[in-house]
Short mmCIF file of C-alpha atoms in Angstrom, two decimals:
data_model
loop_
_atom_site.label_atom_id
_atom_site.label_comp_id
_atom_site.label_asym_id
_atom_site.label_seq_id
_atom_site.Cartn_x
_atom_site.Cartn_y
_atom_site.Cartn_z
CA MET Y 3 -143.37 127.05 -37.22
CA GLU Y 4 -143.49 127.96 -33.68
CA VAL Y 5 -145.96 130.48 -32.26
CA ASP Y 6 -144.30 133.24 -30.62
CA ARG Y 7 -145.92 134.43 -27.41
CA THR Y 8 -145.27 137.72 -25.90
CA ASP Y 9 -144.51 136.44 -22.60
CA GLY Y 10 -142.31 133.63 -23.59
CA ARG Y 11 -144.17 130.93 -22.91
CA THR Y 12 -144.37 127.67 -24.83
CA PRO Y 13 -147.68 126.93 -26.56
CA ASN Y 14 -148.55 124.21 -23.87
CA GLN Y 15 -147.48 126.38 -20.81
CA ARG Y 16 -149.94 127.54 -18.54
CA ARG Y 17 -149.29 130.74 -16.47
CA PRO Y 18 -148.70 129.90 -12.63
CA VAL Y 19 -151.54 129.51 -10.74
CA ALA Y 20 -151.69 130.90 -7.14
CA CYS Y 21 -154.54 129.98 -4.87
CA THR Y 22 -154.73 131.38 -1.56
CA PRO Y 23 -157.87 130.89 0.72
CA ARG Y 24 -158.91 133.15 3.85
CA ILE Y 25 -155.82 135.64 3.34
CA LEU Y 26 -158.04 139.07 3.36
CA HIS Y 27 -160.49 140.22 6.21
CA ARG Y 28 -160.73 143.66 4.86
CA ALA Y 29 -164.17 145.19 4.38
CA HIS Y 30 -165.49 144.79 1.01
CA GLY Y 31 -165.76 148.64 0.11
CA SER Y 32 -167.71 150.08 -2.39
CA ALA Y 33 -167.30 148.74 -5.87
CA SER Y 34 -168.88 150.01 -9.27
CA TRP Y 35 -170.33 147.14 -11.09
CA THR Y 36 -171.94 146.49 -14.25
CA GLN Y 37 -174.35 143.93 -15.08
CA GLY Y 38 -173.68 143.51 -18.76
CA LYS Y 39 -174.80 140.67 -20.80
CA PRO Y 40 -171.37 138.64 -20.75
CA GLU Y 41 -172.12 138.43 -16.72
CA ARG Y 42 -175.34 136.78 -17.28
CA GLU Y 43 -173.94 134.21 -19.30
CA TYR Y 44 -170.95 133.53 -17.16
CA GLU Y 45 -173.42 132.99 -14.17
CA MET Y 46 -175.42 130.53 -15.91
CA VAL Y 47 -172.63 128.43 -16.96
CA LEU Y 48 -171.08 128.69 -13.56
CA LYS Y 49 -174.18 127.53 -11.96
CA LYS Y 50 -174.59 124.47 -14.01
CA THR Y 51 -171.15 123.80 -13.72
CA LEU Y 52 -170.85 124.32 -9.91
CA GLN Y 53 -174.07 122.83 -9.24
CA SER Y 54 -173.38 119.36 -10.86
CA ILE Y 55 -170.39 119.10 -8.34
CA CYS Y 56 -171.88 120.10 -5.13
CA LEU Y 57 -173.42 117.61 -3.06
CA LEU Y 58 -176.28 119.79 -2.01
CA ASN Y 59 -178.57 117.21 -0.51
CA VAL Y 60 -176.25 116.63 2.39
CA HIS Y 61 -177.43 119.90 3.88
CA PRO Y 62 -181.11 120.28 2.68
CA ASN Y 63 -183.05 123.55 2.96
CA THR Y 64 -179.93 125.59 2.84
CA THR Y 65 -179.10 128.67 0.69
CA THR Y 66 -175.53 128.52 -1.17
CA SER Y 67 -174.76 131.79 -2.46
CA ILE Y 68 -171.66 132.31 -4.51
CA VAL Y 69 -170.23 135.80 -5.18
CA ILE Y 70 -167.59 136.26 -7.66
CA GLN Y 71 -165.76 139.42 -8.16
CA VAL Y 72 -163.61 140.33 -11.02
CA VAL Y 73 -160.92 142.57 -10.02
CA ASN Y 74 -158.53 142.15 -13.04
CA ASP Y 75 -159.38 140.26 -16.43
CA ASP Y 76 -156.18 139.30 -18.34
CA GLY Y 77 -157.71 136.49 -20.41
CA ALA Y 78 -159.19 133.26 -19.76
CA LEU Y 79 -161.60 134.80 -17.27
CA LEU Y 80 -164.18 131.88 -17.01
CA PRO Y 81 -161.89 129.13 -16.53
CA CYS Y 82 -160.45 131.39 -13.76
CA ALA Y 83 -163.55 131.96 -11.98
CA ILE Y 84 -164.17 128.13 -12.10
CA ASN Y 85 -161.05 127.23 -10.58
CA ALA Y 86 -161.38 129.67 -8.09
CA ALA Y 87 -165.00 129.00 -7.19
CA CYS Y 88 -163.83 125.34 -6.77
CA ALA Y 89 -161.17 126.25 -4.02
CA ALA Y 90 -163.73 128.70 -2.32
CA LEU Y 91 -166.23 125.73 -2.17
CA VAL Y 92 -163.57 123.28 -0.67
CA ASP Y 93 -162.50 126.14 1.64
CA ALA Y 94 -166.08 126.77 2.75
CA GLY Y 95 -166.44 123.10 3.65
CA ILE Y 96 -169.34 122.47 1.10
CA PRO Y 97 -169.43 118.72 0.31
CA LEU Y 98 -168.47 118.16 -3.50
CA LYS Y 99 -168.44 115.09 -5.73
CA HIS Y 100 -164.90 115.97 -7.09
CA LEU Y 101 -163.32 119.11 -7.99
CA ALA Y 102 -163.97 120.90 -11.45
CA VAL Y 103 -160.66 121.81 -13.33
CA ALA Y 104 -160.98 124.40 -15.96
CA ILE Y 105 -158.63 125.41 -18.79
CA CYS Y 106 -158.60 127.70 -21.95
CA CYS Y 107 -157.28 126.42 -25.20
CA CYS Y 108 -157.24 128.50 -28.11
CA MET Y 109 -156.30 128.39 -31.57
CA ALA Y 110 -154.38 130.78 -33.91
CA GLU Y 111 -154.89 131.74 -37.54
CA CYS Y 112 -152.02 129.32 -38.56
CA GLY Y 113 -153.66 126.10 -36.75
CA HIS Y 114 -151.45 126.17 -33.73
CA ILE Y 115 -153.36 124.98 -30.52
CA PHE Y 116 -152.06 126.76 -27.36
CA LEU Y 117 -152.87 127.04 -23.72
CA ASP Y 118 -154.16 129.80 -21.12
CA PRO Y 119 -153.95 132.83 -23.25
CA SER Y 120 -153.78 136.22 -21.98
CA LYS Y 121 -156.07 139.28 -22.84
CA ILE Y 122 -154.25 140.19 -25.81
CA GLU Y 123 -153.84 136.79 -27.23
CA GLU Y 124 -157.32 136.25 -26.66
CA GLN Y 125 -158.23 139.10 -28.96
CA LYS Y 126 -155.99 137.87 -31.75
CA VAL Y 127 -156.93 134.23 -31.91
CA LYS Y 128 -159.19 132.68 -34.44
CA ALA Y 129 -161.39 130.69 -31.88
CA PHE Y 130 -160.78 129.69 -28.18
CA VAL Y 131 -162.58 126.94 -26.05
CA CYS Y 132 -163.27 126.83 -22.19
CA LEU Y 133 -163.23 123.28 -21.04
CA VAL Y 134 -164.01 121.98 -17.44
CA PHE Y 135 -163.11 118.50 -16.51
CA PRO Y 136 -163.77 116.75 -13.26
CA ASN Y 137 -160.41 116.09 -11.40
CA SER Y 138 -158.85 112.65 -11.40
CA MET Y 139 -160.24 110.40 -9.04
CA VAL Y 140 -158.02 108.37 -6.78
CA SER Y 141 -159.62 105.40 -5.62
CA VAL Y 142 -159.22 102.34 -3.42
CA LEU Y 143 -161.24 100.28 -5.96
CA PRO Y 144 -159.24 97.90 -8.29
CA GLN Y 145 -158.28 99.62 -11.58
CA GLY Y 146 -160.74 99.83 -14.41
CA SER Y 147 -164.02 100.37 -12.22
CA LEU Y 148 -163.79 104.22 -12.67
CA ARG Y 149 -164.27 103.59 -16.43
CA SER Y 150 -167.24 104.53 -18.33
CA GLY Y 151 -167.82 102.74 -21.74
CA GLY Y 152 -164.04 102.30 -22.24
CA GLU Y 153 -163.15 105.89 -21.21
CA LEU Y 154 -161.72 107.26 -17.86
CA MET Y 155 -164.11 109.53 -16.04
CA GLU Y 156 -162.06 112.29 -15.82
CA HIS Y 157 -161.80 112.29 -19.57
CA GLY Y 158 -165.51 113.47 -19.93
CA ILE Y 159 -166.09 117.01 -20.14
CA ILE Y 160 -168.49 118.82 -17.56
CA THR Y 161 -168.43 122.13 -19.61
CA SER Y 162 -167.27 123.42 -22.80
CA VAL Y 163 -167.74 126.96 -24.05
CA THR Y 164 -166.65 127.89 -27.48
CA HIS Y 165 -165.97 131.14 -29.24
CA GLY Y 166 -165.02 131.47 -33.02
CA MET Y 167 -165.12 128.96 -35.67
CA MET Y 168 -162.77 125.93 -35.94
CA ALA Y 169 -162.82 122.56 -37.73
CA VAL Y 170 -164.09 119.61 -35.84
CA ASP Y 171 -160.88 117.82 -35.74
CA ASP Y 172 -159.20 121.02 -34.35
CA TYR Y 173 -161.85 120.85 -31.47
CA LEU Y 174 -160.95 117.24 -30.91
CA ARG Y 175 -157.22 118.22 -30.79
CA CYS Y 176 -158.25 121.12 -28.16
CA LEU Y 177 -159.90 118.42 -26.04
CA LYS Y 178 -156.64 116.22 -26.05
CA LEU Y 179 -154.54 119.16 -24.99
CA GLY Y 180 -157.02 120.25 -22.52
CA ARG Y 181 -157.41 117.07 -20.77
CA ALA Y 182 -153.50 116.70 -20.38
CA ALA Y 183 -153.14 120.09 -18.89
CA ALA Y 184 -156.52 119.42 -16.69
CA ALA Y 185 -154.69 116.39 -15.23
CA GLU Y 186 -151.73 118.21 -14.16
CA LEU Y 187 -153.75 121.17 -12.76
CA SER Y 188 -156.12 118.86 -10.76
CA ASP Y 189 -152.75 117.02 -9.26
CA LEU Y 190 -151.71 120.63 -8.26
CA SER Y 191 -154.88 121.83 -6.78
CA ARG Y 192 -155.31 118.59 -5.02
CA SER Y 193 -151.99 118.71 -3.41
CA SER Y 194 -152.32 122.40 -2.72
CA LEU Y 195 -155.71 122.21 -1.04
CA LYS Y 196 -154.61 119.26 1.21
CA LEU Y 197 -151.92 121.66 2.41
CA LYS Y 198 -154.32 124.37 3.37
CA ALA Y 199 -156.89 122.07 4.92
CA GLY Y 200 -155.58 122.18 8.47
CA ASN Y 201 -157.30 121.12 11.36
CA ASP Y 202 -160.62 123.21 11.33
CA PRO Y 203 -163.33 120.74 12.12
CA SER Y 204 -166.03 123.47 12.40
CA LYS Y 205 -166.25 123.97 8.80
CA ALA Y 206 -169.41 121.90 8.40
CA ALA Y 207 -171.27 124.27 10.70
CA ILE Y 208 -174.18 125.91 8.56
CA THR Y 209 -176.23 127.53 11.39
CA ARG Y 210 -173.98 130.81 10.95
CA LEU Y 211 -173.25 133.23 8.30
CA LYS Y 212 -169.96 132.46 6.78
CA THR Y 213 -167.77 134.32 4.84
CA PHE Y 214 -164.80 133.15 2.70
CA MET Y 215 -162.51 135.00 0.32
CA THR Y 216 -160.26 133.46 -1.88
CA ALA Y 217 -157.82 135.22 -4.03
CA ASN Y 218 -156.88 133.56 -7.19
CA GLY Y 219 -154.54 136.62 -8.74
CA ASN Y 220 -157.50 138.46 -9.95
CA ILE Y 221 -160.79 137.16 -8.71
CA TYR Y 222 -162.28 137.34 -5.23
CA ILE Y 223 -165.06 134.79 -4.30
CA TYR Y 224 -167.55 135.00 -1.23
CA ILE Y 225 -169.62 131.95 -0.19
CA TYR Y 226 -172.36 132.45 1.88
CA HIS Y 227 -174.15 128.98 3.07
CA TYR Y 228 -176.61 128.97 5.60
CA LEU Y 229 -179.88 127.49 6.74
CA SER Y 230 -182.66 129.27 5.29
CA GLY Y 231 -185.62 126.84 4.99
CA LEU Y 232 -185.32 126.96 1.03
CA PRO Y 233 -182.77 125.12 -1.12
CA ILE Y 234 -181.29 127.74 -3.27
CA PHE Y 235 -178.16 127.90 -5.29
CA LYS Y 236 -177.26 131.02 -6.79
CA ILE Y 237 -174.35 132.64 -8.43
CA LEU Y 238 -173.64 136.22 -8.74
CA PHE Y 239 -170.72 137.34 -11.05
CA PHE Y 240 -169.56 141.01 -11.31
CA GLN Y 241 -166.58 142.90 -12.63
CA ILE Y 242 -165.23 146.25 -11.52
CA TYR Y 243 -164.18 148.27 -14.23
CA PRO Y 244 -161.41 150.86 -13.20
CA MET R 5 -203.25 99.92 -6.45
CA GLY R 6 -200.61 97.94 -8.08
CA GLY R 7 -201.03 99.74 -11.23
CA SER R 8 -198.70 102.55 -10.44
CA ALA R 9 -195.27 101.22 -11.19
CA ASN R 10 -196.92 99.35 -14.54
CA GLY R 11 -199.38 102.05 -15.21
CA ALA R 12 -197.36 102.77 -18.56
CA THR R 13 -198.08 99.47 -20.08
CA ASP R 14 -201.68 99.30 -18.91
CA LEU R 15 -203.55 100.76 -21.86
CA SER R 16 -207.07 100.67 -20.22
CA SER R 17 -206.36 102.87 -17.41
CA GLU R 18 -205.20 106.35 -19.10
CA MET R 19 -205.29 108.46 -16.02
CA GLU R 20 -202.53 105.95 -14.55
CA VAL R 21 -200.36 106.92 -17.40
CA ASP R 22 -200.76 110.65 -16.97
CA ALA R 23 -200.44 110.39 -13.27
CA PHE R 24 -197.08 108.23 -13.48
CA ARG R 25 -195.71 111.02 -15.80
CA ARG R 26 -196.39 113.62 -13.46
CA LEU R 27 -195.27 111.88 -10.37
CA PHE R 28 -192.43 109.81 -11.51
CA PRO R 29 -191.31 111.92 -14.64
CA LEU R 30 -187.82 110.21 -14.94
CA ARG R 31 -188.76 107.01 -14.57
CA PHE R 32 -191.74 107.54 -17.29
CA HIS R 33 -189.13 108.70 -19.64
CA GLU R 34 -186.31 106.13 -18.87
CA ARG R 35 -188.96 103.34 -19.71
CA HIS R 36 -189.19 104.70 -22.99
CA LEU R 37 -185.72 105.48 -23.65
CA VAL R 38 -185.11 101.51 -22.69
CA GLU R 39 -187.06 100.85 -25.86
CA SER R 40 -185.03 103.41 -27.93
CA VAL R 41 -188.23 105.72 -28.23
CA ARG R 42 -189.44 109.01 -26.49
CA PRO R 43 -193.06 109.69 -25.19
CA ASP R 44 -193.96 111.30 -28.41
CA ALA R 45 -192.93 108.33 -30.41
CA ARG R 46 -189.71 109.90 -32.09
CA PRO R 47 -186.47 107.76 -32.14
CA LEU R 48 -183.81 109.00 -30.19
CA GLY R 49 -182.18 110.89 -32.82
CA LYS R 50 -184.76 112.33 -34.53
CA SER R 51 -185.97 115.95 -34.47
CA ARG R 52 -189.47 117.48 -34.55
CA GLU R 53 -191.14 118.60 -37.36
CA THR R 54 -189.67 121.85 -38.54
CA SER R 55 -191.43 124.32 -40.63
CA LEU R 56 -190.64 127.97 -41.99
CA ALA R 57 -192.46 130.78 -43.29
CA LEU R 58 -190.63 133.81 -44.68
CA GLY R 59 -191.94 137.19 -44.73
CA ALA R 60 -194.45 136.73 -41.71
CA VAL R 61 -194.37 140.42 -40.50
CA GLY R 62 -195.24 142.82 -43.44
CA SER R 63 -194.04 145.84 -42.17
CA ALA R 64 -190.35 144.65 -41.37
CA ASP R 65 -187.61 144.69 -43.92
CA GLY R 66 -187.14 140.87 -43.41
CA SER R 67 -188.83 138.50 -41.21
CA ALA R 68 -189.40 134.74 -40.68
CA LEU R 69 -191.57 132.45 -38.43
CA ALA R 70 -189.83 129.13 -37.61
CA LYS R 71 -191.24 126.40 -35.73
CA ILE R 72 -189.59 123.05 -34.56
CA GLY R 73 -192.50 121.13 -33.05
CA CYS R 74 -194.15 123.59 -30.72
CA THR R 75 -191.49 125.75 -30.20
CA THR R 76 -192.19 129.03 -32.33
CA MET R 77 -189.82 131.88 -33.01
CA LEU R 78 -190.81 135.13 -34.76
CA ALA R 79 -187.61 137.03 -36.02
CA ALA R 80 -187.89 140.55 -37.65
CA ILE R 81 -185.18 143.01 -39.00
CA LYS R 82 -185.68 146.71 -39.48
CA MET R 83 -182.94 148.42 -41.05
CA GLU R 84 -181.74 152.15 -40.12
CA VAL R 85 -179.07 154.21 -41.65
CA MET R 86 -176.35 155.30 -39.22
CA THR R 87 -172.90 156.76 -39.35
CA PRO R 88 -170.34 153.79 -39.16
CA ALA R 89 -167.62 153.78 -36.56
CA THR R 90 -164.20 155.35 -37.45
CA GLU R 91 -162.37 151.86 -36.99
CA ALA R 92 -164.66 150.17 -39.60
CA PRO R 93 -165.61 152.92 -41.83
CA ASP R 94 -167.29 150.76 -44.54
CA GLU R 95 -169.12 148.05 -42.57
CA GLY R 96 -172.59 148.19 -41.28
CA CYS R 97 -173.56 146.68 -37.98
CA VAL R 98 -175.97 144.18 -36.85
CA ALA R 99 -177.96 144.35 -33.47
CA ILE R 100 -179.41 140.95 -32.10
CA ASP R 101 -181.92 141.02 -29.30
CA PHE R 102 -183.76 137.87 -28.15
CA HIS R 103 -187.10 138.45 -25.88
CA MET R 104 -189.16 135.82 -24.15
CA PRO R 105 -192.62 137.56 -23.54
CA ALA R 106 -194.67 135.87 -20.75
CA ILE R 107 -196.82 134.55 -23.84
CA CYS R 108 -194.19 131.97 -24.56
CA SER R 109 -194.50 129.88 -21.21
CA PRO R 110 -196.20 129.53 -18.04
CA ILE R 111 -192.66 129.92 -16.31
CA VAL R 112 -192.12 133.06 -17.44
CA ARG R 113 -193.98 135.92 -15.59
CA PRO R 114 -194.94 139.25 -16.71
CA GLY R 115 -192.62 141.89 -15.69
CA ARG R 116 -190.11 139.27 -14.47
CA PRO R 117 -187.54 138.62 -17.47
CA ALA R 118 -186.89 134.93 -18.06
CA GLU R 119 -183.60 133.49 -17.04
CA ALA R 120 -182.89 131.97 -20.32
CA ALA R 121 -183.35 135.19 -22.49
CA PRO R 122 -180.03 137.20 -21.83
CA VAL R 123 -178.18 133.94 -22.16
CA VAL R 124 -179.65 132.92 -25.49
CA SER R 125 -179.42 136.68 -26.71
CA LYS R 126 -175.75 136.50 -26.15
CA GLN R 127 -175.29 133.06 -27.61
CA LEU R 128 -177.23 134.18 -30.61
CA SER R 129 -175.14 137.15 -31.25
CA ASP R 130 -171.89 135.23 -30.79
CA THR R 131 -173.05 132.73 -33.29
CA ILE R 132 -174.12 134.94 -35.86
CA LEU R 133 -171.10 137.25 -35.63
CA SER R 134 -168.70 134.89 -35.41
CA SER R 135 -170.05 132.44 -38.15
CA GLY R 136 -169.40 134.99 -40.66
CA MET R 137 -172.72 134.59 -42.19
CA ILE R 138 -173.17 138.21 -42.92
CA ASP R 139 -170.79 140.25 -44.48
CA LEU R 140 -170.70 143.61 -42.80
CA LYS R 141 -169.33 145.45 -45.87
CA GLN R 142 -172.28 144.61 -47.63
CA LEU R 143 -174.35 146.91 -45.37
CA SER R 144 -172.16 150.06 -46.41
CA LEU R 145 -173.66 152.97 -48.33
CA VAL R 146 -171.28 155.58 -48.48
CA SER R 147 -167.84 154.70 -46.99
CA GLY R 148 -167.20 156.44 -44.04
CA LYS R 149 -170.58 158.55 -43.93
CA ALA R 150 -173.32 156.14 -43.98
CA ALA R 151 -174.07 152.55 -43.32
CA TRP R 152 -176.87 150.25 -42.46
CA MET R 153 -177.68 149.25 -38.90
CA ALA R 154 -179.65 145.88 -39.09
CA TYR R 155 -181.94 145.53 -35.88
CA LEU R 156 -182.63 141.84 -35.48
CA ASP R 157 -185.40 140.97 -32.63
CA ILE R 158 -186.17 137.49 -32.24
CA TYR R 159 -189.48 136.64 -30.24
CA CYS R 160 -190.15 133.45 -28.53
CA LEU R 161 -194.03 132.83 -29.20
CA ASP R 162 -194.02 129.30 -27.50
CA ALA R 163 -191.09 127.79 -25.66
CA ASP R 164 -191.10 124.06 -25.85
CA GLY R 165 -187.55 123.24 -25.70
CA ALA R 166 -184.71 123.50 -27.94
CA LEU R 167 -184.79 127.45 -27.99
CA PHE R 168 -181.68 128.15 -29.58
CA ASP R 169 -181.96 126.08 -32.32
CA ALA R 170 -185.16 127.34 -33.45
CA ALA R 171 -184.15 131.29 -32.55
CA LEU R 172 -180.99 130.69 -35.19
CA LEU R 173 -183.28 129.19 -37.66
CA ALA R 174 -185.42 132.17 -37.59
CA ALA R 175 -182.55 134.62 -37.55
CA ALA R 176 -180.98 132.84 -40.45
CA ALA R 177 -184.24 132.70 -42.42
CA ALA R 178 -185.21 136.40 -41.82
CA PHE R 179 -181.73 137.43 -42.98
CA SER R 180 -182.30 135.22 -46.25
CA HIS R 181 -185.78 137.16 -46.45
CA LEU R 182 -184.14 140.40 -45.90
CA GLN R 183 -184.41 143.26 -48.68
CA ILE R 184 -182.32 146.12 -48.23
CA PRO R 185 -184.43 149.41 -48.94
CA VAL R 186 -183.85 151.89 -51.62
CA VAL R 187 -182.32 155.10 -50.47
CA SER R 188 -181.26 158.20 -52.10
CA LEU R 189 -179.38 161.42 -50.83
CA ASN R 190 -181.86 164.44 -50.43
CA ASP R 191 -180.71 168.24 -50.62
CA ASP R 192 -179.65 168.38 -47.09
CA GLY R 193 -177.09 165.55 -48.00
CA ARG R 194 -178.76 163.22 -45.75
CA ILE R 195 -179.72 159.78 -46.60
CA VAL R 196 -183.72 159.25 -46.92
CA VAL R 197 -185.25 155.89 -47.73
CA VAL R 198 -187.37 156.16 -50.81
CA SER R 199 -190.91 155.38 -49.64
CA LYS R 200 -193.58 153.57 -51.89
CA GLN R 201 -195.39 156.66 -52.81
CA ASN R 202 -192.34 158.14 -54.66
CA GLU R 203 -191.35 155.19 -56.71
CA GLY R 204 -193.86 156.25 -59.43
CA GLU R 205 -192.68 159.72 -59.76
CA LYS R 206 -189.50 160.78 -61.17
CA LEU R 207 -187.08 160.97 -58.52
CA LYS R 208 -185.19 164.26 -58.05
CA ASN R 209 -182.26 162.78 -56.64
CA LYS R 210 -180.37 159.67 -57.85
CA PRO R 211 -180.82 156.79 -55.67
CA VAL R 212 -177.78 155.71 -53.87
CA ASN R 213 -178.58 152.14 -54.71
CA GLU R 214 -180.68 151.36 -57.46
CA GLU R 215 -183.16 148.73 -56.35
CA LYS R 216 -183.85 146.70 -53.40
CA ARG R 217 -181.46 143.87 -52.80
CA LYS R 218 -180.88 141.00 -50.99
CA LEU R 219 -177.94 140.19 -48.78
CA LYS R 220 -175.53 137.47 -50.00
CA LEU R 221 -175.04 135.20 -47.11
CA ARG R 222 -172.03 133.21 -46.72
CA SER R 223 -172.11 130.03 -44.85
CA ILE R 224 -175.34 129.69 -42.85
CA PRO R 225 -174.84 128.26 -39.39
CA PHE R 226 -177.42 125.70 -38.13
CA ALA R 227 -177.78 124.32 -34.36
CA LEU R 228 -178.65 121.02 -32.75
CA THR R 229 -179.32 120.74 -29.17
CA CYS R 230 -179.06 117.35 -27.42
CA ILE R 231 -179.69 115.84 -24.06
CA LEU R 232 -177.47 113.45 -22.25
CA HIS R 233 -178.67 111.15 -20.04
CA LYS R 234 -176.78 108.07 -18.82
CA ASN R 235 -176.06 106.42 -22.20
CA TYR R 236 -178.55 108.00 -24.22
CA ILE R 237 -178.27 110.99 -26.49
CA LEU R 238 -181.87 112.68 -27.16
CA ALA R 239 -181.79 115.05 -30.14
CA ASP R 240 -184.08 118.14 -29.93
CA PRO R 241 -185.55 117.93 -26.56
CA THR R 242 -188.88 119.06 -25.47
CA ALA R 243 -189.11 121.58 -22.63
CA GLU R 244 -190.42 118.58 -20.36
CA GLU R 245 -187.40 116.56 -21.39
CA GLU R 246 -185.07 119.66 -20.73
CA SER R 247 -186.49 119.91 -16.93
CA ILE R 248 -186.02 116.47 -16.00
CA MET R 249 -182.78 115.43 -17.72
CA GLU R 250 -180.71 118.48 -17.28
CA THR R 251 -177.54 117.99 -19.22
CA LEU R 252 -177.73 119.79 -22.60
CA ILE R 253 -175.18 120.19 -25.41
CA THR R 254 -175.72 122.40 -28.38
CA ILE R 255 -173.67 122.13 -31.34
CA VAL R 256 -173.81 124.77 -34.19
CA LEU R 257 -172.26 123.72 -37.57
CA ASP R 258 -172.28 125.83 -40.71
CA SER R 259 -172.93 124.55 -44.25
CA SER R 260 -169.34 123.34 -44.78
CA CYS R 261 -169.52 121.49 -41.40
CA GLN R 262 -167.15 123.77 -39.61
CA LEU R 263 -167.87 123.86 -36.06
CA VAL R 264 -168.92 127.30 -34.93
CA SER R 265 -169.74 126.52 -31.42
CA LEU R 266 -170.17 123.89 -29.04
CA TYR R 267 -171.85 124.53 -25.94
CA LYS R 268 -172.35 122.31 -22.83
CA PRO R 269 -173.06 124.46 -19.77
CA GLY R 270 -172.14 122.14 -16.97
CA GLY R 271 -174.94 119.56 -15.96
CA PRO R 272 -174.73 116.34 -13.94
CA ALA R 273 -173.43 114.02 -17.19
CA PHE R 274 -170.10 114.19 -18.61
CA ALA R 275 -169.50 114.30 -22.30
CA PHE R 276 -166.95 111.75 -23.35
CA GLU R 277 -165.30 112.23 -26.68
CA SER R 278 -167.54 109.25 -28.20
CA VAL R 279 -170.62 111.26 -27.19
CA VAL R 280 -169.07 114.28 -28.39
CA GLN R 281 -168.57 112.62 -31.86
CA ASP R 282 -172.03 111.08 -31.79
CA CYS R 283 -173.50 114.61 -31.15
CA ILE R 284 -171.53 115.94 -34.29
CA ALA R 285 -172.71 113.33 -36.62
CA LEU R 286 -176.27 113.84 -35.59
CA SER R 287 -175.76 117.60 -36.05
CA ARG R 288 -174.35 117.41 -39.46
CA GLN R 289 -177.46 115.17 -40.34
CA ARG R 290 -179.80 118.08 -39.16
CA VAL R 291 -177.61 120.67 -41.03
CA ARG R 292 -178.47 118.88 -44.40
CA GLU R 293 -182.17 118.78 -43.22
CA LEU R 294 -182.52 122.34 -42.19
CA GLN R 295 -180.52 123.35 -45.34
CA THR R 296 -183.18 121.75 -47.36
CA ILE R 297 -186.09 123.45 -45.42
CA LEU R 298 -184.45 126.92 -45.63
CA ASN R 299 -183.89 126.42 -49.57
CA GLU R 300 -187.55 125.29 -50.05
CA ALA R 301 -188.92 128.00 -48.06
CA ILE R 302 -186.77 130.52 -50.06
CA SER R 303 -188.03 129.24 -53.37
CA ASP R 304 -191.52 129.25 -52.13
CA MET R 305 -190.99 132.99 -51.51
CA GLU R 306 -189.55 133.60 -55.06
CA VAL R 307 -192.43 131.83 -56.90
CA ASP R 308 -194.87 134.37 -55.25
#
């Protein structure tokens, strides 16, 4: 029995990802924002996830402030924010160990698992999982040197946040599916970020205040990275409710 | 002095050990992990001593005090009558809040809420509501007109690691202890709580519910937090271990071993599938331990 999805996607199909760095320079107008409880939790998850991929000791005594503004929430908000924040960090020139690739898997009542739910689908499912994997590492070292205890580095999860009840085996199935999707997504982001990298050698300058905006469909990200004398890493996450 | 690196093995110089612990905390802990033990002499997969006391707060309708090692949580439930929402006319409501007052830890300053508090609060809400422990229909009084609102407040009295585990245990114990008060309809058609003074007299109005009853809880969720550090998995960390080795993974299972939540909020160490399986096995064991402790505490109460 196949799960019918309203937008005609197959269970394993993600929605298309559009990642465009530096397209907007309009002023950030007035925005009404609420800091309800879900925002605090997302902030903590984002902070711990992004902190683990940034190499902050390359530039010591700097403040890295990441502001994430949600304009439209159509489901899978946390993975979208993580993917967008990663692209923004690359764009800002902050040294990273590897990218973080996030995907959302959900389980319907009938037991079928599918990817990247929309808002309506998210409310109807029994459980969903947000998984973040490191992107696959291309290495010049001989094959097998990136394995840890028999498992590839990119199969380890950085972050997992679940919502709703499921059997342990269902969670492991979600992991498998998520891993496959993350591998595909990581190749996509690597190629798209390479294209946009361009020839801008001034990215590493940290003495000036820099603002970058990345639009990933429904999320805007600003990153401020400046010499402040204090090593601070903070995330501010807010949603605009129309 | 040549003693600083070997301080841990030199028993005659107690000060060296404490200094080493403060100056090189990670190395201090790793020296213990190599011997498969932790500074408080626990094996890696063992949790701290857990105790439960039901009915800790006399004025609340349900309460419990849970201690895991030094981490202490006090949970109290207050019931109030409210009108149910139109979409769910025969369901009550549960509001869960987690507080970390300044008493619990030197890191929490008065006037400045702890960072962990709203996160644990939301996690608790999500876990308790999605585990289906409480059947909201049991909280209904008069369909469409009156239902119970249960306010669950959990106070952290001592924060020594594994806050979520202790808070969830305290919440489950408080709901197990909860006795729904007797109410009756008064002349205005409003629901009034029958207070102790009226019990002896003949009641003018028939009570809406005959006697104080307890909630029937469906599968109760239990949590286990583990730390991942290199190849080691440490169950039930203390606050010191949490601050040094930053990767935490919290697994919540219910009594039928269904996964209620698997929460790993980032951190430098990755969780491979084998590690996830090992943590789930440790959690299953812990669920059995906690179930026994909870059942013992309930039967102790009933004997009184």
